[in-house]
GROMACS .gro file of C-alpha atoms in nm:
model
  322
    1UNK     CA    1  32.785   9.337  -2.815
    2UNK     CA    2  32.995   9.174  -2.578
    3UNK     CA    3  33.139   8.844  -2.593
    4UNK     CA    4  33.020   8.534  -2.336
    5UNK     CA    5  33.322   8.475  -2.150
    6UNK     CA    6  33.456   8.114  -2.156
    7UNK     CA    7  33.418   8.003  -1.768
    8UNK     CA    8  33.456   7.611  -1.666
    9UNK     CA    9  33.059   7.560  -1.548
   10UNK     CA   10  32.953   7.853  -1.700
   11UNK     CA   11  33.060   8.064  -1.460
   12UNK     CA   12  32.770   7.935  -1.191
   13UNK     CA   13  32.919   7.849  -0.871
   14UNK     CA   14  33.070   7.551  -0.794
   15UNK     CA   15  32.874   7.475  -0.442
   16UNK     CA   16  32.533   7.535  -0.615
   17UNK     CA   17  32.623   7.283  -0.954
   18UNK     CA   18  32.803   7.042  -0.660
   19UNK     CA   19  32.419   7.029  -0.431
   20UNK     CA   20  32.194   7.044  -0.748
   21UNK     CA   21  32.371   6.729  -0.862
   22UNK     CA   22  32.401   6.574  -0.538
   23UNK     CA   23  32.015   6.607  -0.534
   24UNK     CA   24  32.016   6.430  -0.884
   25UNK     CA   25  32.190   6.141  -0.822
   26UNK     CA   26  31.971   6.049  -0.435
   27UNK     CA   27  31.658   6.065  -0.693
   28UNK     CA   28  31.771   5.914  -0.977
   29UNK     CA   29  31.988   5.616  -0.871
   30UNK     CA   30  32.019   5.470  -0.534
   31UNK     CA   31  32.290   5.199  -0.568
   32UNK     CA   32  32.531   5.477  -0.721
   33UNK     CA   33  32.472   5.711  -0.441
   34UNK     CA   34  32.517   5.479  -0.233
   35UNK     CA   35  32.856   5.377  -0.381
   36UNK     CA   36  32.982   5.725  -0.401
   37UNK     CA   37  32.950   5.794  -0.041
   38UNK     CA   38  33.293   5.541  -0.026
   39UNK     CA   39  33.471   5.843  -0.213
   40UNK     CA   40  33.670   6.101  -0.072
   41UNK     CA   41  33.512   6.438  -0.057
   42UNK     CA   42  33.652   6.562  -0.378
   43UNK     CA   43  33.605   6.224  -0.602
   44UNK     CA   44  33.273   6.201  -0.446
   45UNK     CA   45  33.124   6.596  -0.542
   46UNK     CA   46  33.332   6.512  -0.926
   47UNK     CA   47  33.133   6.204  -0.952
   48UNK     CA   48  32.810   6.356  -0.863
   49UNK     CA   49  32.860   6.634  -1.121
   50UNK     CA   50  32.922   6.359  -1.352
   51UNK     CA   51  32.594   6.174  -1.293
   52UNK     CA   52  32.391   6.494  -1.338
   53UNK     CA   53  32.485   6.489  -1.724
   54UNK     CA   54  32.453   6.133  -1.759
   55UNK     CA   55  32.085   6.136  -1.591
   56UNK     CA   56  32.052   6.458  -1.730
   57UNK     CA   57  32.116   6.295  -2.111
   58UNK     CA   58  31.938   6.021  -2.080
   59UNK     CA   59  31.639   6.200  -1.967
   60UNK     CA   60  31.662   6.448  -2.279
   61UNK     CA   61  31.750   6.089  -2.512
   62UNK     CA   62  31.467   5.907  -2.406
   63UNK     CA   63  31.171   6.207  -2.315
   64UNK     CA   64  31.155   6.130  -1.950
   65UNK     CA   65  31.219   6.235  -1.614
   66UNK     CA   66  31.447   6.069  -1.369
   67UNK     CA   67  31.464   5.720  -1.564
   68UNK     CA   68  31.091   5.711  -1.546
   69UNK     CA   69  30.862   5.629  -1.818
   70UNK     CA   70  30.963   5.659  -2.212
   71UNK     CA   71  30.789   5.961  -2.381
   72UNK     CA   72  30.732   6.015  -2.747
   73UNK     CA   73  31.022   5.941  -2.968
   74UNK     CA   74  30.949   6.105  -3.255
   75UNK     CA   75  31.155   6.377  -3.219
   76UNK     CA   76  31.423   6.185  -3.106
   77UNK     CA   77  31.720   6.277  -3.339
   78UNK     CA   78  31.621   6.603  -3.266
   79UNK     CA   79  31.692   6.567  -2.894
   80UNK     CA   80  32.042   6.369  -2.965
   81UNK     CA   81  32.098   6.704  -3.161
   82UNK     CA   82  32.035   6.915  -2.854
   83UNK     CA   83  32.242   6.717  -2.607
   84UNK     CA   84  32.529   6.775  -2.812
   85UNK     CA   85  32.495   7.118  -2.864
   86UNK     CA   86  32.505   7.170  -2.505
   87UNK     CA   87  32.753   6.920  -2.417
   88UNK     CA   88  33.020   7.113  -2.608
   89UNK     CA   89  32.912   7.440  -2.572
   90UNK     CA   90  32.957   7.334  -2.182
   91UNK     CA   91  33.286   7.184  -2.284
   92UNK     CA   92  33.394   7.497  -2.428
   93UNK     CA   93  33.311   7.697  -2.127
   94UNK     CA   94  32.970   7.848  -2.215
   95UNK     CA   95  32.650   7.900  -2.042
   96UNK     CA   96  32.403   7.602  -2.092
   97UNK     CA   97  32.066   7.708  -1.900
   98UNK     CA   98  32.102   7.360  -1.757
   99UNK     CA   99  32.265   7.289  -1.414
  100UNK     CA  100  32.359   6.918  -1.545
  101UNK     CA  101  32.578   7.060  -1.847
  102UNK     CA  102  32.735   7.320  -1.696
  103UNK     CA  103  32.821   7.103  -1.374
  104UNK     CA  104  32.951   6.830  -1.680
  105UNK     CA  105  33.172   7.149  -1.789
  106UNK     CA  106  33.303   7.224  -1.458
  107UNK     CA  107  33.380   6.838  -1.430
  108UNK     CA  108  33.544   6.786  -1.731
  109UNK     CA  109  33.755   7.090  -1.691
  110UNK     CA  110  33.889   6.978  -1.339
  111UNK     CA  111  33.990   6.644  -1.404
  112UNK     CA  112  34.045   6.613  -1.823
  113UNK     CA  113  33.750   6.461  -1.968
  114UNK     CA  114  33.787   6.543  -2.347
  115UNK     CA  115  33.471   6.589  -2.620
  116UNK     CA  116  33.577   6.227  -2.784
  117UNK     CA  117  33.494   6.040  -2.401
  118UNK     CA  118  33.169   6.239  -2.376
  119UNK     CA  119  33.098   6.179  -2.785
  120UNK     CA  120  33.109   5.789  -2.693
  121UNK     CA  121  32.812   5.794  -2.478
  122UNK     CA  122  32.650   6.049  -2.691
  123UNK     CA  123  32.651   5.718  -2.957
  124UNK     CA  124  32.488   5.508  -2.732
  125UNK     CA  125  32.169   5.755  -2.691
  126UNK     CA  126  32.183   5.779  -3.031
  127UNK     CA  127  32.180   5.393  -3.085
  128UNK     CA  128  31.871   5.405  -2.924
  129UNK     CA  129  31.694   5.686  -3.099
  130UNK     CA  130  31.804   5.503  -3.433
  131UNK     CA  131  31.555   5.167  -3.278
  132UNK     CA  132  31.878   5.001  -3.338
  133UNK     CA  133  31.912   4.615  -3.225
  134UNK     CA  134  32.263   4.399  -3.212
  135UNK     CA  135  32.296   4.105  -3.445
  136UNK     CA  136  32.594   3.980  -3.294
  137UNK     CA  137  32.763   3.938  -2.950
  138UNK     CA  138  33.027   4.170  -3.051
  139UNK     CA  139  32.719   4.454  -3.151
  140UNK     CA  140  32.588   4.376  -2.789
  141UNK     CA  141  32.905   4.464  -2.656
  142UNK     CA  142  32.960   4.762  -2.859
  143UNK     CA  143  32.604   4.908  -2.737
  144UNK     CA  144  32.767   4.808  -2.377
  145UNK     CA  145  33.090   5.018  -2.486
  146UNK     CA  146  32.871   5.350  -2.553
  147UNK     CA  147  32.598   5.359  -2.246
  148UNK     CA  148  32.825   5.199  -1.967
  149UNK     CA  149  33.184   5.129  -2.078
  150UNK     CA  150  33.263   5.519  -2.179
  151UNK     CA  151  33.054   5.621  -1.883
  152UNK     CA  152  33.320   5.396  -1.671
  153UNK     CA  153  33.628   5.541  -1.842
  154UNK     CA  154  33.475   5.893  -1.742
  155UNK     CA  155  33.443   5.811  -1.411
  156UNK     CA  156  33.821   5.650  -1.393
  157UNK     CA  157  33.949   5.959  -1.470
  158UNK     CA  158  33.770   6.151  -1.246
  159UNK     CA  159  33.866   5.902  -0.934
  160UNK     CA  160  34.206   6.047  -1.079
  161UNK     CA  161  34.332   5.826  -1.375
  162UNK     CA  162  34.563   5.967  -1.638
  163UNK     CA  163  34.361   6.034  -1.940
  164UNK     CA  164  34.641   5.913  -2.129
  165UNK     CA  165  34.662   5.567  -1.954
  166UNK     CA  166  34.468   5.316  -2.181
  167UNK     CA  167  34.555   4.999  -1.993
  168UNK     CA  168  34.346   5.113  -1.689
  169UNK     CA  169  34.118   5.309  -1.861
  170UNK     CA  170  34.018   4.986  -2.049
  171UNK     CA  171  33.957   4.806  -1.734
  172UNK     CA  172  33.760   5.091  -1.612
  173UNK     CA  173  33.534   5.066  -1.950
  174UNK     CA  174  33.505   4.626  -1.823
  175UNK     CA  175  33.336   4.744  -1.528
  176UNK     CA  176  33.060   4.963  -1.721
  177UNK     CA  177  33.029   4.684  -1.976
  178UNK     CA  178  32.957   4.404  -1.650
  179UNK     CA  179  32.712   4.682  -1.520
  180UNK     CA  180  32.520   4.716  -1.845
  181UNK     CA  181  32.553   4.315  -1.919
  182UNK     CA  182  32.359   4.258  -1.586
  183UNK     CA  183  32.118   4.556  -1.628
  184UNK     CA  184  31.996   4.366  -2.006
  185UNK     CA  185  31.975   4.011  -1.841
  186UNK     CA  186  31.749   4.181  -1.542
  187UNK     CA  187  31.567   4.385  -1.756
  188UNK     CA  188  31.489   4.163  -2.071
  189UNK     CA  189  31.102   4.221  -1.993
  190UNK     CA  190  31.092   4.525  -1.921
  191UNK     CA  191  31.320   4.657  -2.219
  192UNK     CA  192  31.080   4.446  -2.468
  193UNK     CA  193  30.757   4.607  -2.264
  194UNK     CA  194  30.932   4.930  -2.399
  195UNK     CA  195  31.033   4.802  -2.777
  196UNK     CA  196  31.347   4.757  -2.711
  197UNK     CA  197  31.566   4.448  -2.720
  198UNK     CA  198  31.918   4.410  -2.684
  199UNK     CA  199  31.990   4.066  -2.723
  200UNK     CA  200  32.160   3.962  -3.016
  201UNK     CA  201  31.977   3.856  -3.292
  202UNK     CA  202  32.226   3.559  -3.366
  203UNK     CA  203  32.145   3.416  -3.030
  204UNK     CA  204  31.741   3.453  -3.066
  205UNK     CA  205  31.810   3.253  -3.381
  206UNK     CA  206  32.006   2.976  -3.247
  207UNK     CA  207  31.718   2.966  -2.990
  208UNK     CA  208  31.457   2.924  -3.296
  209UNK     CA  209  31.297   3.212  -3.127
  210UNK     CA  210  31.037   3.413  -3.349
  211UNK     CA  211  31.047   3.768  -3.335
  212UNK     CA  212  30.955   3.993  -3.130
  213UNK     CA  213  30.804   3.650  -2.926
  214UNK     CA  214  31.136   3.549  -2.690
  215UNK     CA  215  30.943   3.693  -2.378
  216UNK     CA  216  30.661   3.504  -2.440
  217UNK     CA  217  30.575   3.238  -2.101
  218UNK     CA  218  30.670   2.976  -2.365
  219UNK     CA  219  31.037   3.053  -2.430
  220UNK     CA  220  31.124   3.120  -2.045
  221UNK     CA  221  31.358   2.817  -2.091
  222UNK     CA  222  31.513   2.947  -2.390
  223UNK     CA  223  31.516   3.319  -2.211
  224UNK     CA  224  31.742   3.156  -1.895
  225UNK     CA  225  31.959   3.015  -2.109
  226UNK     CA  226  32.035   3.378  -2.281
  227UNK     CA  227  32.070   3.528  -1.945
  228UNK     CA  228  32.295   3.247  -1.799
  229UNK     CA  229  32.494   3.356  -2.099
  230UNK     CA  230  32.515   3.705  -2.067
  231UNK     CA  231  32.616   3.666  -1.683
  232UNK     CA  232  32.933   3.438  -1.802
  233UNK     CA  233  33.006   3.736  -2.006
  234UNK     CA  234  32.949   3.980  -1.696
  235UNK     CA  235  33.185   3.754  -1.453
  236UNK     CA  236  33.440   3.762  -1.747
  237UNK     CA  237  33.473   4.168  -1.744
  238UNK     CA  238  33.423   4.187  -1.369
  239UNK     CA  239  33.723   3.966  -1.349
  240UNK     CA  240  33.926   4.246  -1.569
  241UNK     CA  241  33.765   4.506  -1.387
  242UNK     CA  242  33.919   4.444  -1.095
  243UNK     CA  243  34.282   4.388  -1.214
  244UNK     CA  244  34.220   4.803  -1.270
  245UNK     CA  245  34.065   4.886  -0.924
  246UNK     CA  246  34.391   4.771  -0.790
  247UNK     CA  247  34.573   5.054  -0.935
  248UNK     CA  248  34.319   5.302  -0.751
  249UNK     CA  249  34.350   5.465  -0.455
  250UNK     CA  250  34.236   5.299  -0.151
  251UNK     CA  251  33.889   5.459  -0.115
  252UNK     CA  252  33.794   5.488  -0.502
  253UNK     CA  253  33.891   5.092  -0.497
  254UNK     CA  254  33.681   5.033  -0.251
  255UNK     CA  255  33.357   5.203  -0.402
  256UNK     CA  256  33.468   5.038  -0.757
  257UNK     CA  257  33.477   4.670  -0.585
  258UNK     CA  258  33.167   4.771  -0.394
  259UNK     CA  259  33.003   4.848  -0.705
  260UNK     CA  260  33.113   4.570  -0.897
  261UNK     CA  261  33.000   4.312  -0.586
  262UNK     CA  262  32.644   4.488  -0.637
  263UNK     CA  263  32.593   4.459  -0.973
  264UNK     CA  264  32.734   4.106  -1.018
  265UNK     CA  265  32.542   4.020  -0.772
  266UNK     CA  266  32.203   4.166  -0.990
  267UNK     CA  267  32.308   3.919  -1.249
  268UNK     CA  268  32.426   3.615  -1.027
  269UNK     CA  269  32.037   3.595  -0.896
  270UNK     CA  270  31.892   3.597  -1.262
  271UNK     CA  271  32.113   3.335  -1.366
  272UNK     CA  272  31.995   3.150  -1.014
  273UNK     CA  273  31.631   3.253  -1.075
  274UNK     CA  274  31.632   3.076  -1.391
  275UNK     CA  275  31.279   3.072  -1.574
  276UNK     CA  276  31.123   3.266  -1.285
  277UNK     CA  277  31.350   3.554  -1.292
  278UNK     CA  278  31.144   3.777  -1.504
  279UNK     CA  279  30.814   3.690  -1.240
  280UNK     CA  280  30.954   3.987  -1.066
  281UNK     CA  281  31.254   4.250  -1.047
  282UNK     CA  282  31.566   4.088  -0.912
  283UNK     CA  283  31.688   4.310  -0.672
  284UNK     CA  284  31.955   4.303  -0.442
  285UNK     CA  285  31.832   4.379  -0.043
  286UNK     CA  286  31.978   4.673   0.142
  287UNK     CA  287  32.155   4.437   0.410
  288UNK     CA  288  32.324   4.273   0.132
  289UNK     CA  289  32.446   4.602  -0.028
  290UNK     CA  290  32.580   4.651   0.294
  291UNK     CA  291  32.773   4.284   0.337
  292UNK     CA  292  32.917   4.387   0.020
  293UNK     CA  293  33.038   4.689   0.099
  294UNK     CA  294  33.222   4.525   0.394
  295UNK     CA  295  33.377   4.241   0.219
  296UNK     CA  296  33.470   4.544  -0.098
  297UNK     CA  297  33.657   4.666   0.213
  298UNK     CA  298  33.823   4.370   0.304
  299UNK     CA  299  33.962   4.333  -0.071
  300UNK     CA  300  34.061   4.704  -0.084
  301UNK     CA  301  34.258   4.691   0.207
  302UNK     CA  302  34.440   4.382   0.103
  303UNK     CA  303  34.439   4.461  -0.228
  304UNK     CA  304  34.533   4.146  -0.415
  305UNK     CA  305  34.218   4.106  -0.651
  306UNK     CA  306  34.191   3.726  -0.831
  307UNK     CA  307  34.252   3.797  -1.196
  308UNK     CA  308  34.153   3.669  -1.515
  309UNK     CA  309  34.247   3.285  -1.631
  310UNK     CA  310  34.507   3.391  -1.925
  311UNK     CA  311  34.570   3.708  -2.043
  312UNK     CA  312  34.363   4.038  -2.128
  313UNK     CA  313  34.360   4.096  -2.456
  314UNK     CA  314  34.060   4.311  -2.553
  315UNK     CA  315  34.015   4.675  -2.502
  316UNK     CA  316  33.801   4.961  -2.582
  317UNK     CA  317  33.906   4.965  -2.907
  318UNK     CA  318  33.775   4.664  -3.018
  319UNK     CA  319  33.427   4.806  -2.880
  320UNK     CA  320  33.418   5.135  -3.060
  321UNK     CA  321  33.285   5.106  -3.445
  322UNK     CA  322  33.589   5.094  -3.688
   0.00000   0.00000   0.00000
């Protein structure tokens, strides 16, 4: 019998894996394609192929299609199993049968992504498939680290960053954990409506907040107070975030500060909402996308981002378990 030969993508072709996950990524998340339109032609068909796998793995993690609703989790660990089966059998060069995998392959094999960076968000689905909930700040932030953070220090090194430079890949993995801070304060609801919660246990406490009861109409108070909270922590690694994007080239700086703009922005109107912010989703209007975009522009061009008060002195190692 003869051997599979060991082909980045799996030897599909590189304009098919390139439209299949450019298709992806208009379905599954607006705001990102959005962003990635700021990329060059290259950076942008990279990061498309890289959003395939993550949609791709986060529809196998969680049982549904597209981010939609949660299927059965029974089987869960069972499904963690399979996405890393494929993810390094498409690491090592091997057919997958799945477009998002092999496109992941490709990816990885272009720009350097190595098994450890994909094995980091591979945790994070497997957090969740554990029912796992943070008792501290610092547990919060390491569930940050594994669904957004790595998926940031991916994407760094795809807009071209050495894999070897851990100064700007830790700013990189600032930016995912600002993204994923914002997407918990939106989502607080909607994440308990699904039995999940990611605040911190310590602060529910603090709050004299039963379980399982902080969404209830009666804590709202105690609820905008958390959120208010998790947005200082969002402003504090958007701040480092950006002493990074400086070091990127023009165009992949300006869809990073874009980016960064829009998703601040997310949590900036549920700290303003207060109370009421959970009445409705918090969104953030096409038109003011769009005024981002310009002023992400503006900052790109001049490049001269407003950094941190003091010094940085965190990094993804103090995010990853010891």
């Amino acid at each position: 019998m003869r051997a599979t030969p060991s082909v980045p993508g799996g030897g599909r072709n590189r304009a098919a894996l390139v439209e299949k996950a450019r298709v992806a990524i208009r379905e599954g998340s607006h705001s990102f394609h959005a962003a990635a339109r700021l990329f060059d032609k290259t950076t942008r068909e990279r990061a498309w192929l890289l959003y395939a796998w993550c949609r791709r793995c986060d529809d196998i993690a969680d049982n549904q299609h597209m981010g939609g609703e949660l299927g059965d989790q029974s089987d869960a660990k069972q499904r963690i199993a399979k996405i890393r089966l494929l993810t390094q059998r498409a690491l090592d060069g091997y057919p997958t049968a799945d477009p998002a995998f092999d496109a992941f392959g490709l990816v990885a094999s272009e720009v350097g992504i190595t098994a450890q960076m994909a094995e980091d968000v591979i945790a994070g689905f497997e957090l969740d498939a554990d029912d796992w909930r943070p008792r501290t700040e610092a547990d919060m932030l390491r569930y940050c680290y594994h669904v957004a953070g790595a998926v940031g220090v991916m994407m760094a090194v795809v807009m071209g960053v050495d894999p070897k430079d851990q100064d700007t890949l830790d700013r990189a993995n600032d930016l995912g954990l600002a993204f994923q801070l914002s997407n918990i304060a939106r989502d607080i609801v909607e994440d308990d409506a699904a039995g999940r919660c990611y605040l911190p246990i310590q602060w529910l406490v603090e709050q004299d907040i039963e379980p399982g009861q902080h969404t209830k109409p009666h804590h709202r108070e105690e609820l905008a107070e958390m959120a208010a909270r998790l947005v200082e922590l969002v402003e504090k690694h958007e701040a480092a975030a950006r002493v990074g994007a400086e070091r990127l080239p023009f165009r992949s700086r300006w869809a990073v500060l874009s980016a960064a703009r829009i998703y601040g922005a997310i949590g900036r109107k549920v700290r303003e909402r207060g109370p009421e912010a959970w009445n409705s989703r918090t969104v953030v209007p096409r038109w003011e996308k769009a005024l981002y975009g310009m002023r992400a522009f503006l900052s790109a061009a001049i490049n001269r981002e407003k950094h941190p008060d003091g010094e940085i002195t965190w990094g993804i190692k103090d995010f990853r378990p010891s």
